[in-house]
mmCIF file of C-alpha atoms and ligand atoms in Angstrom:
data_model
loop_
_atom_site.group_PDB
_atom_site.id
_atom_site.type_symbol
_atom_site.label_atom_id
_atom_site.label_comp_id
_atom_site.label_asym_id
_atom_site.label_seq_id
_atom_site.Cartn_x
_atom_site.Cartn_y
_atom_site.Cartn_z
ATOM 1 C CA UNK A 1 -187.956 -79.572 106.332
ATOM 2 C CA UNK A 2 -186.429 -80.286 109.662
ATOM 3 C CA UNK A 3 -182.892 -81.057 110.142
ATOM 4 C CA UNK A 4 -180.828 -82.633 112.769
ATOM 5 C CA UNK A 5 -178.056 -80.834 113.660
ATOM 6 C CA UNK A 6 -175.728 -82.164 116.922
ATOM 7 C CA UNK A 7 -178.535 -83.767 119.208
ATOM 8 C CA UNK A 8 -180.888 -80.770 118.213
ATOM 9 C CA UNK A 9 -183.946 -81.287 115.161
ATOM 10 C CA UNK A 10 -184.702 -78.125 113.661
ATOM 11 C CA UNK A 11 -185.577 -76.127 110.518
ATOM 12 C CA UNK A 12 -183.203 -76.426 107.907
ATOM 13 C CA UNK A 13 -183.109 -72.844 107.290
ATOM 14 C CA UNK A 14 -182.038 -72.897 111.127
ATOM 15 C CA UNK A 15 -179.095 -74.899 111.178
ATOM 16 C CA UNK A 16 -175.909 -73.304 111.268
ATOM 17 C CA UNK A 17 -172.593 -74.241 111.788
ATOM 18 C CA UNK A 18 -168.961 -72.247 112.246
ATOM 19 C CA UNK A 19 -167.134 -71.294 109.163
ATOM 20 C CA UNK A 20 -164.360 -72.863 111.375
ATOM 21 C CA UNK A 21 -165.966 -76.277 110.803
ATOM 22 C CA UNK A 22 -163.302 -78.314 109.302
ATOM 23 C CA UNK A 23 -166.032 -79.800 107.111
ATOM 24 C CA UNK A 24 -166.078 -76.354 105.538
ATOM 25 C CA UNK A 25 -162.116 -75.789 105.548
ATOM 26 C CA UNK A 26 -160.636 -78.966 104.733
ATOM 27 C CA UNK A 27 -163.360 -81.128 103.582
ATOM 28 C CA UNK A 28 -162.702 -83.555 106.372
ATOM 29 C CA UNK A 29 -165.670 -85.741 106.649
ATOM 30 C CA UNK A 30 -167.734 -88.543 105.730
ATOM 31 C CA UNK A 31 -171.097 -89.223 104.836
ATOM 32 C CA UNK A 32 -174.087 -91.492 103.961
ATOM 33 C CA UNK A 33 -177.121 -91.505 101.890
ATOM 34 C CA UNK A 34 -179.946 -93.676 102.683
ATOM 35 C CA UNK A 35 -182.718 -94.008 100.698
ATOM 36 C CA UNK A 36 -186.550 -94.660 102.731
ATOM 37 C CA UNK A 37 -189.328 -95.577 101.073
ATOM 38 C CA UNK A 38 -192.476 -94.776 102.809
ATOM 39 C CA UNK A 39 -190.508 -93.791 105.647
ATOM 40 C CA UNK A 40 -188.689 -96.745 106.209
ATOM 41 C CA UNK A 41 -185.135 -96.756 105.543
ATOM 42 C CA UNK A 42 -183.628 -99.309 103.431
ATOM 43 C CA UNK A 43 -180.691 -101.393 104.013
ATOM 44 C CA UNK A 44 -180.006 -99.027 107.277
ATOM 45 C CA UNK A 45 -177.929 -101.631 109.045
ATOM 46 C CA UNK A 46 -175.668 -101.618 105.733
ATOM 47 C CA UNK A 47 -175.637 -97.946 105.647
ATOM 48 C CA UNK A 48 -174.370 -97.734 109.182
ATOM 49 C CA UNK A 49 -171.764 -100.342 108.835
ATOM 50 C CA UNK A 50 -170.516 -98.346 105.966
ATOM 51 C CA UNK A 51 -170.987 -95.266 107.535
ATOM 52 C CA UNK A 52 -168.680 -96.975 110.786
ATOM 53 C CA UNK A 53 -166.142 -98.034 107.952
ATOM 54 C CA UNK A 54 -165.633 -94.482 106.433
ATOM 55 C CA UNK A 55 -165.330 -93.013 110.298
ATOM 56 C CA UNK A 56 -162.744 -95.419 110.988
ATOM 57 C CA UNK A 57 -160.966 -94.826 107.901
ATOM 58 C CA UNK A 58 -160.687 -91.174 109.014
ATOM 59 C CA UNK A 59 -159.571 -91.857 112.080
ATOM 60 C CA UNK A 60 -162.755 -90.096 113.967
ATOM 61 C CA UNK A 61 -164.385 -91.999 116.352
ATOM 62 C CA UNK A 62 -168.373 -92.213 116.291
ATOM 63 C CA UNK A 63 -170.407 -89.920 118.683
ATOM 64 C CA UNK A 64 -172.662 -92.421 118.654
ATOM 65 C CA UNK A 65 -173.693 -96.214 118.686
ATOM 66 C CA UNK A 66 -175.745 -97.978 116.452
ATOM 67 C CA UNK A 67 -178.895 -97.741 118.224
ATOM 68 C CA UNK A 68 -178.731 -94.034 119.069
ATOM 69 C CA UNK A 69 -178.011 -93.536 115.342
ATOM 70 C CA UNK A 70 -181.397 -95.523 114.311
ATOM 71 C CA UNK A 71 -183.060 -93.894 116.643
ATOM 72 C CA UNK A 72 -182.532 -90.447 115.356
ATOM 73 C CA UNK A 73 -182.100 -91.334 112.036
ATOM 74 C CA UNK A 74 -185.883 -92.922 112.617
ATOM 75 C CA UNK A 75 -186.791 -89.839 114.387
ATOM 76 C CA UNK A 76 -186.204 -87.298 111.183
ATOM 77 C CA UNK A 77 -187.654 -89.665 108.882
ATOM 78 C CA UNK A 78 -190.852 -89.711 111.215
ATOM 79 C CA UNK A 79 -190.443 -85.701 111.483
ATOM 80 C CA UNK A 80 -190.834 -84.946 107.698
ATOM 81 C CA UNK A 81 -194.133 -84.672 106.087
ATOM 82 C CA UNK A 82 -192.786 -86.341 102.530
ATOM 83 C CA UNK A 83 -192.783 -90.225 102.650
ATOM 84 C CA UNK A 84 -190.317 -91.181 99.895
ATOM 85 C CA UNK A 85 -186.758 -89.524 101.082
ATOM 86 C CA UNK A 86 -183.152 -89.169 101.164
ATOM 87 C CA UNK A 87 -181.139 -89.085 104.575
ATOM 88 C CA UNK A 88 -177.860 -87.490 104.305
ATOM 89 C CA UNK A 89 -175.706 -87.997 107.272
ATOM 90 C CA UNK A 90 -172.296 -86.305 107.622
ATOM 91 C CA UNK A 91 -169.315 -85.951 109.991
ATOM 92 C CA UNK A 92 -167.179 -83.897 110.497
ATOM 93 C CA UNK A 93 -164.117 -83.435 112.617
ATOM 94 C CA UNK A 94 -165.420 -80.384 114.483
ATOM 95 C CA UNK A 95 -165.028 -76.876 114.805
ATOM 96 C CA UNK A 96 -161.112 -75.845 115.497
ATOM 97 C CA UNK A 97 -158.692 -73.101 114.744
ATOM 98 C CA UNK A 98 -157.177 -73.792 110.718
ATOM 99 C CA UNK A 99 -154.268 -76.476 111.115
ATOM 100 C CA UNK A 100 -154.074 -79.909 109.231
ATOM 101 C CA UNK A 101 -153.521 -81.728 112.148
ATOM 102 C CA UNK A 102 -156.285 -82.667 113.966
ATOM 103 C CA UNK A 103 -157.517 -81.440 116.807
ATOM 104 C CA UNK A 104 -157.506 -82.814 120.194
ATOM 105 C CA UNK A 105 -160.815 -83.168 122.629
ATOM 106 C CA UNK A 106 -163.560 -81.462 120.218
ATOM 107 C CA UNK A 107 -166.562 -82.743 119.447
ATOM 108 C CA UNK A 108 -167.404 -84.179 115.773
ATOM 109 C CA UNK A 109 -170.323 -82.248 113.843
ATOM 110 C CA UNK A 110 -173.280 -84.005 112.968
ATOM 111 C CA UNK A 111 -175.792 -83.090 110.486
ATOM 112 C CA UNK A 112 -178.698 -84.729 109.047
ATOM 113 C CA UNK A 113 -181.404 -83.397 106.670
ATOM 114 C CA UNK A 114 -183.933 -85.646 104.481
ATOM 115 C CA UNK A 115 -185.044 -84.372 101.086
ATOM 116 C CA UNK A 116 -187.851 -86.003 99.130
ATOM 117 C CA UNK A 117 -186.258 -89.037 97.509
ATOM 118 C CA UNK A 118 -185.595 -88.689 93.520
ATOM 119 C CA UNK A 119 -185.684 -91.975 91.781
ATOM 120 C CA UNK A 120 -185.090 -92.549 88.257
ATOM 121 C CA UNK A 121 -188.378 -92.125 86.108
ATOM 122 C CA UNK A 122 -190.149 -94.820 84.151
ATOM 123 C CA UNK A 123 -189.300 -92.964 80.848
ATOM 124 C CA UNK A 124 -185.465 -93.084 81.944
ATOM 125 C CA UNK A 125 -185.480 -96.631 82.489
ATOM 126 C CA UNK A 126 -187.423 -97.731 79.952
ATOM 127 C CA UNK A 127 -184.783 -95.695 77.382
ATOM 128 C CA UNK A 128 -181.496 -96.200 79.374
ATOM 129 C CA UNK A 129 -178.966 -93.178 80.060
ATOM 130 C CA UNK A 130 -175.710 -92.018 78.251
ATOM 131 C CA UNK A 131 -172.275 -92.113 79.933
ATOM 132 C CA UNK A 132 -169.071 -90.725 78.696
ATOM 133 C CA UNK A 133 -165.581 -92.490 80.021
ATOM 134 C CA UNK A 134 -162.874 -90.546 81.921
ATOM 135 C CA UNK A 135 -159.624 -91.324 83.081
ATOM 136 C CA UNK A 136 -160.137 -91.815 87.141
ATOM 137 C CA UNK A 137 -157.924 -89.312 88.817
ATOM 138 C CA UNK A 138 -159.550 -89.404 92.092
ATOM 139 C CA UNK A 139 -157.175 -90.301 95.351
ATOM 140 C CA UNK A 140 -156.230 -93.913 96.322
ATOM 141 C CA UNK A 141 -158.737 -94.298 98.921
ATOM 142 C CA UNK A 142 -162.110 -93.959 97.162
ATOM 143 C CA UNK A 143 -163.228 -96.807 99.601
ATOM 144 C CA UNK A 144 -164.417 -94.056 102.331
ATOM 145 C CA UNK A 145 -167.193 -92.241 101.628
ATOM 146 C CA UNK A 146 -165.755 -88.803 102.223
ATOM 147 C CA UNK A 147 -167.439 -85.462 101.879
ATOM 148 C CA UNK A 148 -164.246 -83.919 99.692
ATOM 149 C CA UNK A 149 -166.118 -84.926 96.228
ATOM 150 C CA UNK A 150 -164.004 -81.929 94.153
ATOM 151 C CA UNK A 151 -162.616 -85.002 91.507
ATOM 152 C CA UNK A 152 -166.145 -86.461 91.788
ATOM 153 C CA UNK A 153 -168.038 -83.435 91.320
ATOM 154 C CA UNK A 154 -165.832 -82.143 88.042
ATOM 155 C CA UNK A 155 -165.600 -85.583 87.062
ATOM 156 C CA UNK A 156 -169.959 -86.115 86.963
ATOM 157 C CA UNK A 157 -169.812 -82.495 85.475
ATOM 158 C CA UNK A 158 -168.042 -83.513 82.091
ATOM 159 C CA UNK A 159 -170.977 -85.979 82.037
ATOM 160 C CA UNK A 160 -173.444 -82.874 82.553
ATOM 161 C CA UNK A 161 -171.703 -80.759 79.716
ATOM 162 C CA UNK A 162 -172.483 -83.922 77.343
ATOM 163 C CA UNK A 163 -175.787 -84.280 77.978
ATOM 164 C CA UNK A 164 -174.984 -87.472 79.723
ATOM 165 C CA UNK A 165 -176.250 -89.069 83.214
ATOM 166 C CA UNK A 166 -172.549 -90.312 84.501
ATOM 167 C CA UNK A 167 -168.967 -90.438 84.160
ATOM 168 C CA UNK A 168 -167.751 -93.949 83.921
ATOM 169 C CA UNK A 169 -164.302 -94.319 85.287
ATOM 170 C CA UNK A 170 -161.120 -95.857 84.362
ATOM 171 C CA UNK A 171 -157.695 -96.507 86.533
ATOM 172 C CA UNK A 172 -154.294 -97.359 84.552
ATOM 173 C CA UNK A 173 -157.099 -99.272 81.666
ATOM 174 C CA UNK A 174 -159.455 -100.858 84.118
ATOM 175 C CA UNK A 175 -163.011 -100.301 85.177
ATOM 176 C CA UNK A 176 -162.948 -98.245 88.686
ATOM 177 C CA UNK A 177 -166.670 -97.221 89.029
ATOM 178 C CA UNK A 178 -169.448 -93.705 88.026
ATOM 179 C CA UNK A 179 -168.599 -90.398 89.476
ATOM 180 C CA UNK A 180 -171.727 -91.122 91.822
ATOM 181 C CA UNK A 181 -172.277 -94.817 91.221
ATOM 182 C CA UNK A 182 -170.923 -98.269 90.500
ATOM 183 C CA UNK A 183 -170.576 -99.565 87.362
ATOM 184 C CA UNK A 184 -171.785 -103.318 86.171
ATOM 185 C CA UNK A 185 -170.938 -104.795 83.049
ATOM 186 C CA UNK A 186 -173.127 -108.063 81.019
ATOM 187 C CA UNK A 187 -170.977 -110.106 78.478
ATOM 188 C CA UNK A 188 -172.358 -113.021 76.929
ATOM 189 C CA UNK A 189 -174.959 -113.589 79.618
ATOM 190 C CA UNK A 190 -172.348 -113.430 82.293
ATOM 191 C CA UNK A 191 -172.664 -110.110 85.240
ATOM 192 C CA UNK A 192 -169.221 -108.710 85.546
ATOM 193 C CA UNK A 193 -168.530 -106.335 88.880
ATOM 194 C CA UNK A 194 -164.863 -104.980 89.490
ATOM 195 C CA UNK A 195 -163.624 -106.230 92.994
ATOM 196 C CA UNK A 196 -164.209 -104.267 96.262
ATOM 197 C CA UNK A 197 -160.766 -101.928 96.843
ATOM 198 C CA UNK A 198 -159.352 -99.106 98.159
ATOM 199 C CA UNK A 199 -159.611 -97.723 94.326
ATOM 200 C CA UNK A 200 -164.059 -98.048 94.408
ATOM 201 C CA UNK A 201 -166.610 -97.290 96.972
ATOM 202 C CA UNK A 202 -168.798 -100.482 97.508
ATOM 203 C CA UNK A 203 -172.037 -99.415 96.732
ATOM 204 C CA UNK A 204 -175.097 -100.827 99.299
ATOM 205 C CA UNK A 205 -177.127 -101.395 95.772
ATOM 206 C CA UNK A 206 -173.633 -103.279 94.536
ATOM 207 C CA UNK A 207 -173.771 -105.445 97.134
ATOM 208 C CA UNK A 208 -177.508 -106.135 96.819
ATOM 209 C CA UNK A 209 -177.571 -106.885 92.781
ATOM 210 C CA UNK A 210 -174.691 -109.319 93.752
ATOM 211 C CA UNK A 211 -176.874 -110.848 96.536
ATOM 212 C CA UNK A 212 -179.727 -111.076 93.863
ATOM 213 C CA UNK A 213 -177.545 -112.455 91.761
ATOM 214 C CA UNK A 214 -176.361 -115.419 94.106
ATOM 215 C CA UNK A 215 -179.731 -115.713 95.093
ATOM 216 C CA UNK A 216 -181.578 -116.673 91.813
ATOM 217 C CA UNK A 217 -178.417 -118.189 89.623
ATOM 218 C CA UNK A 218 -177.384 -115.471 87.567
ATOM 219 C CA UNK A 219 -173.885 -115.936 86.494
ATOM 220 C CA UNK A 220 -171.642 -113.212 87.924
ATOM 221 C CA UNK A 221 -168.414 -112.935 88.726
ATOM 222 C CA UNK A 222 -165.710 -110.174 90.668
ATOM 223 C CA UNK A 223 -162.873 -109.255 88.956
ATOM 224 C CA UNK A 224 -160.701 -106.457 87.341
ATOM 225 C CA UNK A 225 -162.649 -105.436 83.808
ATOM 226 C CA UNK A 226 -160.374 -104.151 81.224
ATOM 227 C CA UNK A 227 -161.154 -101.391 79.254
ATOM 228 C CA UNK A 228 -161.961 -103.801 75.919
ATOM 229 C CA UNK A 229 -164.101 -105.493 78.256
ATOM 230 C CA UNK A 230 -166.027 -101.945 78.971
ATOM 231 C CA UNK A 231 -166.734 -100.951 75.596
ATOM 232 C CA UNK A 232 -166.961 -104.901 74.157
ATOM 233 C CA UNK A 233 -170.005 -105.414 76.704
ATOM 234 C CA UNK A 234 -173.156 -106.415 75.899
ATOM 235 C CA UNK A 235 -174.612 -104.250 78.663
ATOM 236 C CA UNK A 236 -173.349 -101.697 80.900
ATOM 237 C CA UNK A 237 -175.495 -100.589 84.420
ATOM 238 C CA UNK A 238 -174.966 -98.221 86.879
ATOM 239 C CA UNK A 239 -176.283 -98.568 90.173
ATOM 240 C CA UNK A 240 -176.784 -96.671 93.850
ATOM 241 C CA UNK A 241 -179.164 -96.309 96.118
ATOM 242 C CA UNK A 242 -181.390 -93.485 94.490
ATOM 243 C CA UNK A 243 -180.512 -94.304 90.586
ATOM 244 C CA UNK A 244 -181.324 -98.297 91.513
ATOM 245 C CA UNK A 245 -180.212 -99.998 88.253
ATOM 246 C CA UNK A 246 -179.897 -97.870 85.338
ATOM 247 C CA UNK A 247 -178.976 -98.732 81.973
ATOM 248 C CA UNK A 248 -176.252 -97.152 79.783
ATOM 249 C CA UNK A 249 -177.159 -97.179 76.787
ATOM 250 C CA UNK A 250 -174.302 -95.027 74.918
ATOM 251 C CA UNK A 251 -170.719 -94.730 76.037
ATOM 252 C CA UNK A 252 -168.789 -92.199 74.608
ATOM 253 C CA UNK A 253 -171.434 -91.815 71.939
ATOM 254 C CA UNK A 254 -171.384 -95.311 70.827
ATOM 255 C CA UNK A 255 -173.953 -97.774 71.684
ATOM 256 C CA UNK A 256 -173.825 -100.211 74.443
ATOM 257 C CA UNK A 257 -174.901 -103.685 72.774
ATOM 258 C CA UNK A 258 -177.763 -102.659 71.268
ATOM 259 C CA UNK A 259 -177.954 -99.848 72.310
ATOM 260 C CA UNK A 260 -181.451 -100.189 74.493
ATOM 261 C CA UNK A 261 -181.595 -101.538 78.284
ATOM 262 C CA UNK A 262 -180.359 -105.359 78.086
ATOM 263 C CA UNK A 263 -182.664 -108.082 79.158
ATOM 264 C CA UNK A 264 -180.465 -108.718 82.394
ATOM 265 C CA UNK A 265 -180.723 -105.198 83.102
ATOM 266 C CA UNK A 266 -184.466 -105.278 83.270
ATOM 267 C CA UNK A 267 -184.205 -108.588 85.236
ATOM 268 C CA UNK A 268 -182.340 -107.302 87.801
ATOM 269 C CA UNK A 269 -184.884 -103.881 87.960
ATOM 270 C CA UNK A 270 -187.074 -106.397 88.231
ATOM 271 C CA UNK A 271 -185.655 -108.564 91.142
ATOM 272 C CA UNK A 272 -184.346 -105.385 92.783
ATOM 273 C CA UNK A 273 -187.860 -103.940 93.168
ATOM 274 C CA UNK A 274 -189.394 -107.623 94.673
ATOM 275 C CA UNK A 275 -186.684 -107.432 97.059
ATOM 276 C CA UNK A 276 -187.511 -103.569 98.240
ATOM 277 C CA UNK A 277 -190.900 -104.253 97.997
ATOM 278 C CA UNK A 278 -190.617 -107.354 100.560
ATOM 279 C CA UNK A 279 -188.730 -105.675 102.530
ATOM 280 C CA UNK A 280 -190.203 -102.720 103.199
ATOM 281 C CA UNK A 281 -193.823 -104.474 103.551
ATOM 282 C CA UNK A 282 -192.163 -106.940 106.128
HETATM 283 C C1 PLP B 1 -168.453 -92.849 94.022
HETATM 284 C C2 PLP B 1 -169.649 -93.678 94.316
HETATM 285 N N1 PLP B 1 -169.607 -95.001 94.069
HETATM 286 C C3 PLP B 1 -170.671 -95.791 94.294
HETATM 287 C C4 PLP B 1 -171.868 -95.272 94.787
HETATM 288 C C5 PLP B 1 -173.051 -96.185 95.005
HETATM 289 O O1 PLP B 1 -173.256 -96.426 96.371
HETATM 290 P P1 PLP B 1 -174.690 -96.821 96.939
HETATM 291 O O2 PLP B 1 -175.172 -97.983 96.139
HETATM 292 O O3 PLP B 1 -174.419 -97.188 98.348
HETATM 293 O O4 PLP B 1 -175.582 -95.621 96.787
HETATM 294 C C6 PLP B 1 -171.951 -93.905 95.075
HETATM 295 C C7 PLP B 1 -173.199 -93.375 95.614
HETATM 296 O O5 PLP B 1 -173.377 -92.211 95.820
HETATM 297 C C8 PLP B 1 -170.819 -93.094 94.842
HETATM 298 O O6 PLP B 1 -170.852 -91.773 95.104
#
């Protein structure tokens, strides 16, 4: 597997970086995830925007432009002998002695590695996942997508210990989002999607089932979901770029509708896999 690692590709097992890194010691970063499918990357220029959004939301500048970033991000795609993948891209604010504030004239890190891309499988979408619900006690700016995931991490882990595939969030009894994805909900034919905020991180896949949405009439709309509204629906999905659209099934043990993956659900698989598939053939 070859990695990038500031300018230089290399073996993974070959990139190395200071213990100093104040990735390592304060968890101050950000990062992407882009899924490629047959070495193309999908939604890159939405991934980069993003990934400009979460630097400037740190307060780091970026050590590069978007075309020098598509060009290497293009470059360890084309480098890895696995066709289906995951790029991870992540920031940091450089190497300096320990102190909070930051440091003046050093250089961000920047590391890149692509692992073969794990999608949901057929059985898993054809049967839906469980979720349990958690109170969201992340911090007020889950907008960036920053590489300090400790509330994330034991968040999705409560999920693990239940046999479950995701933590679904709530903030002061209102949908936020999943540990590790966004959350939709179906009532009574109608696609419900909590508003962009500081309090979610807009999902490139949420923003793409509510362009599919627009695009072929399906009634949706943005807006706070209450907690009733959570366990009242008819469906729930989760969604992100590797998961795709993903039925929950069981929340909190008790079924979700019907408990099997809702006919909008599969629609939206359905519409979500044209679009990728046009896409990546154009
Ligand atoms: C907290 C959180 N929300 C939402 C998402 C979904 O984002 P995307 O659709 O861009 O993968 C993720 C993805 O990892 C996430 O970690």
């Amino acid at each position: 597997m070859i990695a990038y690692l500031n300018g230089q590709f290399l073996p993974l097992a070959e990139a190395k970086i200071s213990v100093l890194d104040r990735g390592f010691v304060f968890g101050d970063g950000i990062y992407e995830l882009v899924p490629v499918y047959s070495k193309k990357p999908f939604r890159l220029d939405e991934h980069l925007r993003r990934l400009q959004g979460s630097l400037d939301g740190i307060r780091l500048a970026s050590p590069h432009g978007v075309a020098e970033w598509r060009e290497r991000i293009l470059k360890l795609i084309a480098l890895q002998d696995f066709a289906d993948q995951s790029v991870y891209i992540q920031i940091t604010r450089g190497v300096a002695p320990r102190d909070h504030a930051f440091p003046q004239g050093v250089p961000p890190t920047v590391f890149m590695f692509s692992q073969p891309l794990v999608t949901a499988t057929a059985e898993q979408k054809a049967a839906g996942v469980c979720a349990i619900s958690m109170a969201d006690n992340r911090w007020l700016r889950c907008n960036l997508k920053a590489i300090s995931l400790l509330a994330n991490i034991l968040l999705r882990q409560q999920a693990v210990d239940a046999g479950c595939a995701e933590t679904v969030m709530l903030r002061d009894g209102y949908l936020t989002e999943g540990a590790a994805s966004n959350i939709f909900v179906v009532k009574d034919g109608v696609l419900l999607a909590p508003p962009p905020s500081n309090l979610i991180l807009t999902g490139i896949t949420y923003d793409l089932v509510l362009e599919l949405a627009a695009a072929h009439g399906i009634p949706h709309e943005v807006r706070v979901i209450s907690e009733a509204e959570v366990r009242n629906a008819d469906e729930l999905w989760m969604t992100s770029s590797t998961k795709e659209i993903m039925a929950i099934v069981k929340l909190d043990g008790v079924p979700v509708g019907a408990g099997v993956p809702g006919p909008l659900a599969q629609r939206m698989d359905a519409l979500y896999q044209t679009f990728k598939h046009q896409v990546m053939r154009a």
